Amino acid sequence: MSGSIVLFGPPGAGKGTQADAIVESTGKPQVSTGDMLRAAVAQGTDLGMEAKGYMEAGELVPDSIIIGLIEERLTQTDAAGGVLFDGFPRTIPQAEALEKIADISLVISIEVPDESIVERIVGRRMDPETGQIYHVKFKPAPELIQGRLVQRKDDNEEAVRTRLSAYHGQTSPLKSWYSEAGILSSVNGNQAIAAVQEEISALLVQS
Ligand code: AMP
């Protein structure tokens, strides 16, 4: 596949987890606006300072910031053969901006009902040394590293509810946008990680 892939879905759908497997099978670099913003916050850059409040509240960061980040990222040489977008685009203006600077071949929507999201997100933990994501119930970390796991600041119930409403209000309308373009494929994200991965692999082979 020569173009870019968009991984689409509500917060906690498993986009980051599935992204690892897609990167491995396609060789396309992962471009996660969430990861880029968290790195900017950790480094204390001006952009990070501006984004921090929105992120902690679970609100979307303004389009101008996100579009600037992506425009800059796509100038890097590893993006020339297409990338895997994770968590971008999240609004119609972002999708419009993306259309001008990248060729999207496939949009994979990971479908998970709202009822499952809160439990998934509140139990999510990350190993800061490897970036690996675990879940206290669904994907427990090896005992040896459990002491060093961290929880994202916005992985609490209040922020999750705000993130879900941002998803339904601003992001999910993009599904019809990409469906009309004929490039949207949906997978059932409410099953075992390996089963979701299999559905995604099948889509990658077809396209
Ligand atoms: P994520 O890791 O994708 O769940 O993103 C974490 C947070 O970063 C979101 O709740 C937003 O505050 C912000 N964010 C990430 N990507 C975007 C985006 N494409 N547009 C607006 N805000 C974003």
CSV table of C-alpha atoms and ligand atoms in Angstrom, one decimal:
chain,number,residue,atom,x,y,z
A,1,MET,CA,0.0,0.0,0.0
A,2,SER,CA,1.6,3.3,-1.0
A,3,GLY,CA,-0.5,5.8,0.9
A,4,SER,CA,-1.1,6.4,4.5
A,5,ILE,CA,-3.4,4.5,6.9
A,6,VAL,CA,-5.6,6.1,9.5
A,7,LEU,CA,-6.4,4.3,12.7
A,8,PHE,CA,-9.7,5.6,13.9
A,9,GLY,CA,-11.8,4.9,17.0
A,10,PRO,CA,-12.9,6.1,20.4
A,11,PRO,CA,-10.4,6.6,23.3
A,12,GLY,CA,-9.4,3.2,24.7
A,13,ALA,CA,-10.4,1.3,21.5
A,14,GLY,CA,-6.9,-0.2,21.3
A,15,LYS,CA,-5.5,2.0,18.6
A,16,GLY,CA,-2.1,2.2,20.2
A,17,THR,CA,-1.9,-1.6,20.7
A,18,GLN,CA,-3.0,-2.4,17.2
A,19,ALA,CA,-0.7,0.3,15.8
A,20,ASP,CA,2.4,-1.7,17.0
A,21,ALA,CA,1.3,-4.7,14.8
A,22,ILE,CA,0.5,-2.5,11.8
A,23,VAL,CA,3.8,-0.8,12.0
A,24,GLU,CA,5.5,-4.2,12.1
A,25,SER,CA,3.6,-5.6,9.1
A,26,THR,CA,3.6,-2.5,6.9
A,27,GLY,CA,6.9,-0.8,7.9
A,28,LYS,CA,5.0,2.6,8.0
A,29,PRO,CA,6.0,4.8,10.9
A,30,GLN,CA,3.3,5.5,13.5
A,31,VAL,CA,2.3,9.1,13.9
A,32,SER,CA,0.4,9.5,17.1
A,33,THR,CA,-0.7,13.1,17.9
A,34,GLY,CA,-1.4,12.0,21.5
A,35,ASP,CA,2.2,10.6,21.9
A,36,MET,CA,3.7,13.8,20.2
A,37,LEU,CA,1.7,16.0,22.5
A,38,ARG,CA,2.6,14.0,25.6
A,39,ALA,CA,6.3,14.3,24.6
A,40,ALA,CA,5.9,18.1,24.2
A,41,VAL,CA,4.3,18.3,27.6
A,42,ALA,CA,7.1,16.2,29.2
A,43,GLN,CA,9.7,18.4,27.6
A,44,GLY,CA,7.9,21.6,28.7
A,45,THR,CA,7.9,23.2,25.2
A,46,ASP,CA,5.6,26.1,24.5
A,47,LEU,CA,3.4,23.8,22.5
A,48,GLY,CA,3.3,21.4,25.4
A,49,MET,CA,2.4,24.1,27.8
A,50,GLU,CA,-0.5,25.2,25.6
A,51,ALA,CA,-1.8,21.7,25.1
A,52,LYS,CA,-1.5,20.4,28.6
A,53,GLY,CA,-4.7,21.9,30.1
A,54,TYR,CA,-6.9,20.6,27.2
A,55,MET,CA,-5.4,17.1,27.5
A,56,GLU,CA,-5.8,16.8,31.2
A,57,ALA,CA,-9.4,17.9,30.9
A,58,GLY,CA,-10.0,15.4,28.1
A,59,GLU,CA,-10.8,18.1,25.6
A,60,LEU,CA,-9.4,18.3,22.1
A,61,VAL,CA,-6.4,20.5,21.5
A,62,PRO,CA,-7.1,23.3,19.0
A,63,ASP,CA,-6.9,22.3,15.3
A,64,SER,CA,-4.2,24.9,14.5
A,65,ILE,CA,-1.7,23.3,16.9
A,66,ILE,CA,-2.4,19.7,15.7
A,67,ILE,CA,-2.3,20.6,12.0
A,68,GLY,CA,1.0,22.4,12.5
A,69,LEU,CA,2.4,19.3,14.3
A,70,ILE,CA,1.4,17.0,11.5
A,71,GLU,CA,2.6,19.3,8.7
A,72,GLU,CA,6.0,19.3,10.3
A,73,ARG,CA,6.0,15.6,11.0
A,74,LEU,CA,5.2,14.8,7.3
A,75,THR,CA,8.2,16.6,6.1
A,76,GLN,CA,10.5,14.0,7.7
A,77,THR,CA,12.0,11.5,5.3
A,78,ASP,CA,10.6,8.4,6.9
A,79,ALA,CA,7.1,9.7,6.1
A,80,ALA,CA,7.7,9.7,2.3
A,81,GLY,CA,6.1,6.2,1.8
A,82,GLY,CA,3.0,6.9,3.9
A,83,VAL,CA,2.5,6.7,7.7
A,84,LEU,CA,0.1,5.2,10.1
A,85,PHE,CA,-2.0,8.0,11.7
A,86,ASP,CA,-3.1,7.1,15.3
A,87,GLY,CA,-5.5,9.5,16.9
A,88,PHE,CA,-5.5,11.9,13.9
A,89,PRO,CA,-7.6,13.4,12.3
A,90,ARG,CA,-10.1,14.0,15.0
A,91,THR,CA,-12.1,16.8,13.5
A,92,ILE,CA,-13.4,17.8,10.1
A,93,PRO,CA,-10.9,20.7,9.7
A,94,GLN,CA,-8.1,18.3,10.6
A,95,ALA,CA,-9.3,15.8,7.9
A,96,GLU,CA,-9.6,18.7,5.4
A,97,ALA,CA,-6.0,19.8,6.2
A,98,LEU,CA,-4.8,16.2,5.9
A,99,GLU,CA,-6.4,15.7,2.5
A,100,LYS,CA,-4.2,18.5,1.2
A,101,ILE,CA,-0.9,17.0,2.4
A,102,ALA,CA,-1.3,13.2,2.4
A,103,ASP,CA,-2.8,10.4,0.4
A,104,ILE,CA,-5.0,8.2,2.6
A,105,SER,CA,-5.5,4.7,1.3
A,106,LEU,CA,-7.3,3.1,4.2
A,107,VAL,CA,-9.2,4.2,7.3
A,108,ILE,CA,-9.6,1.4,9.9
A,109,SER,CA,-12.3,2.1,12.4
A,110,ILE,CA,-12.0,0.1,15.6
A,111,GLU,CA,-15.6,-0.2,17.0
A,112,VAL,CA,-16.0,-0.4,20.8
A,113,PRO,CA,-19.3,0.4,22.6
A,114,ASP,CA,-19.2,3.2,25.2
A,115,GLU,CA,-20.0,0.8,28.0
A,116,SER,CA,-16.7,-0.9,27.6
A,117,ILE,CA,-14.6,2.2,27.3
A,118,VAL,CA,-14.5,3.5,30.9
A,119,GLU,CA,-13.4,0.1,32.3
A,120,ARG,CA,-10.8,-0.2,29.6
A,121,ILE,CA,-9.3,3.3,30.1
A,122,VAL,CA,-9.4,3.4,33.9
A,123,GLY,CA,-7.5,0.1,34.1
A,124,ARG,CA,-4.9,1.1,31.5
A,125,ARG,CA,-1.2,1.3,32.6
A,126,MET,CA,2.0,2.1,30.8
A,127,ASP,CA,5.6,0.9,31.3
A,128,PRO,CA,7.5,4.2,31.1
A,129,GLU,CA,10.7,2.3,30.1
A,130,THR,CA,9.3,0.6,27.0
A,131,GLY,CA,6.1,2.5,26.3
A,132,GLN,CA,4.3,-0.8,26.4
A,133,ILE,CA,0.6,-0.6,27.4
A,134,TYR,CA,-1.0,-3.0,29.8
A,135,HIS,CA,-4.4,-3.3,31.5
A,136,VAL,CA,-4.9,-4.4,35.2
A,137,LYS,CA,-7.5,-6.9,34.1
A,138,PHE,CA,-7.3,-7.5,30.4
A,139,LYS,CA,-3.5,-7.5,29.9
A,140,PRO,CA,-1.7,-7.6,33.2
A,141,ALA,CA,2.0,-6.7,33.1
A,142,PRO,CA,4.6,-9.2,34.3
A,143,GLU,CA,4.9,-9.0,38.1
A,144,LEU,CA,8.5,-7.9,37.9
A,145,ILE,CA,7.7,-4.6,36.3
A,146,GLN,CA,4.3,-3.9,38.0
A,147,GLY,CA,5.9,-1.5,40.4
A,148,ARG,CA,7.1,0.9,37.7
A,149,LEU,CA,3.9,1.2,35.8
A,150,VAL,CA,2.3,4.6,35.4
A,151,GLN,CA,-1.2,5.8,34.6
A,152,ARG,CA,-1.9,8.6,32.2
A,153,LYS,CA,-3.3,11.8,33.8
A,154,ASP,CA,-6.3,11.8,31.6
A,155,ASP,CA,-7.1,8.1,32.2
A,156,ASN,CA,-9.6,8.9,35.0
A,157,GLU,CA,-13.4,8.6,34.8
A,158,GLU,CA,-14.2,12.3,34.5
A,159,ALA,CA,-11.7,13.0,31.7
A,160,VAL,CA,-12.8,9.8,29.9
A,161,ARG,CA,-16.4,11.0,29.8
A,162,THR,CA,-15.2,14.3,28.3
A,163,ARG,CA,-13.0,12.4,25.8
A,164,LEU,CA,-16.0,10.2,24.8
A,165,SER,CA,-18.2,13.2,24.3
A,166,ALA,CA,-15.5,14.9,22.2
A,167,TYR,CA,-15.3,11.7,20.2
A,168,HIS,CA,-19.0,11.5,19.5
A,169,GLY,CA,-19.4,15.2,18.9
A,170,GLN,CA,-16.4,16.0,16.8
A,171,THR,CA,-14.6,12.9,15.7
A,172,SER,CA,-17.2,10.2,14.8
A,173,PRO,CA,-18.7,12.4,12.0
A,174,LEU,CA,-15.5,11.7,10.2
A,175,LYS,CA,-16.7,8.2,9.7
A,176,SER,CA,-19.3,9.2,7.1
A,177,TRP,CA,-16.7,11.5,5.5
A,178,TYR,CA,-14.3,8.6,4.9
A,179,SER,CA,-17.2,6.2,4.2
A,180,GLU,CA,-18.3,8.4,1.3
A,181,ALA,CA,-14.7,8.5,0.1
A,182,GLY,CA,-15.0,4.6,-0.1
A,183,ILE,CA,-11.9,4.0,2.1
A,184,LEU,CA,-13.5,3.2,5.5
A,185,SER,CA,-13.4,-0.3,6.9
A,186,SER,CA,-14.7,-1.2,10.4
A,187,VAL,CA,-13.4,-3.9,12.7
A,188,ASN,CA,-14.9,-5.2,16.0
A,189,GLY,CA,-12.7,-3.9,18.7
A,190,ASN,CA,-14.7,-5.5,21.5
A,191,GLN,CA,-12.9,-8.9,21.4
A,192,ALA,CA,-9.5,-10.3,22.2
A,193,ILE,CA,-6.5,-8.2,21.1
A,194,ALA,CA,-5.3,-11.1,18.8
A,195,ALA,CA,-8.7,-11.3,17.1
A,196,VAL,CA,-8.8,-7.6,16.4
A,197,GLN,CA,-5.3,-7.9,15.0
A,198,GLU,CA,-6.4,-10.7,12.7
A,199,GLU,CA,-9.3,-8.6,11.3
A,200,ILE,CA,-6.9,-5.8,10.7
A,201,SER,CA,-4.3,-8.0,9.0
A,202,ALA,CA,-7.0,-9.2,6.6
A,203,LEU,CA,-7.9,-5.6,5.7
A,204,LEU,CA,-4.2,-4.8,5.1
A,205,VAL,CA,-3.9,-7.8,2.7
A,206,GLN,CA,-7.0,-6.8,0.8
A,207,SER,CA,-6.0,-3.2,0.2
B,1,AMP,P1,-4.8,10.1,22.6
B,1,AMP,O1,-3.5,9.6,23.2
B,1,AMP,O2,-4.9,10.0,21.2
B,1,AMP,O3,-6.0,9.6,23.4
B,1,AMP,O4,-4.8,11.7,22.9
B,1,AMP,C1,-4.7,12.2,24.2
B,1,AMP,C2,-5.2,13.7,24.2
B,1,AMP,O5,-4.4,14.5,23.3
B,1,AMP,C3,-6.6,13.9,23.7
B,1,AMP,O6,-7.6,13.7,24.7
B,1,AMP,C4,-6.5,15.4,23.2
B,1,AMP,O7,-6.6,16.2,24.3
B,1,AMP,C5,-5.2,15.4,22.6
B,1,AMP,N1,-5.1,15.0,21.2
B,1,AMP,C6,-4.5,14.0,20.6
B,1,AMP,N2,-4.7,13.9,19.3
B,1,AMP,C7,-5.5,15.0,19.0
B,1,AMP,C8,-6.1,15.5,17.8
B,1,AMP,N3,-5.8,14.9,16.6
B,1,AMP,N4,-6.8,16.6,17.9
B,1,AMP,C9,-7.0,17.2,19.1
B,1,AMP,N5,-6.6,16.8,20.2
B,1,AMP,C10,-5.8,15.7,20.2
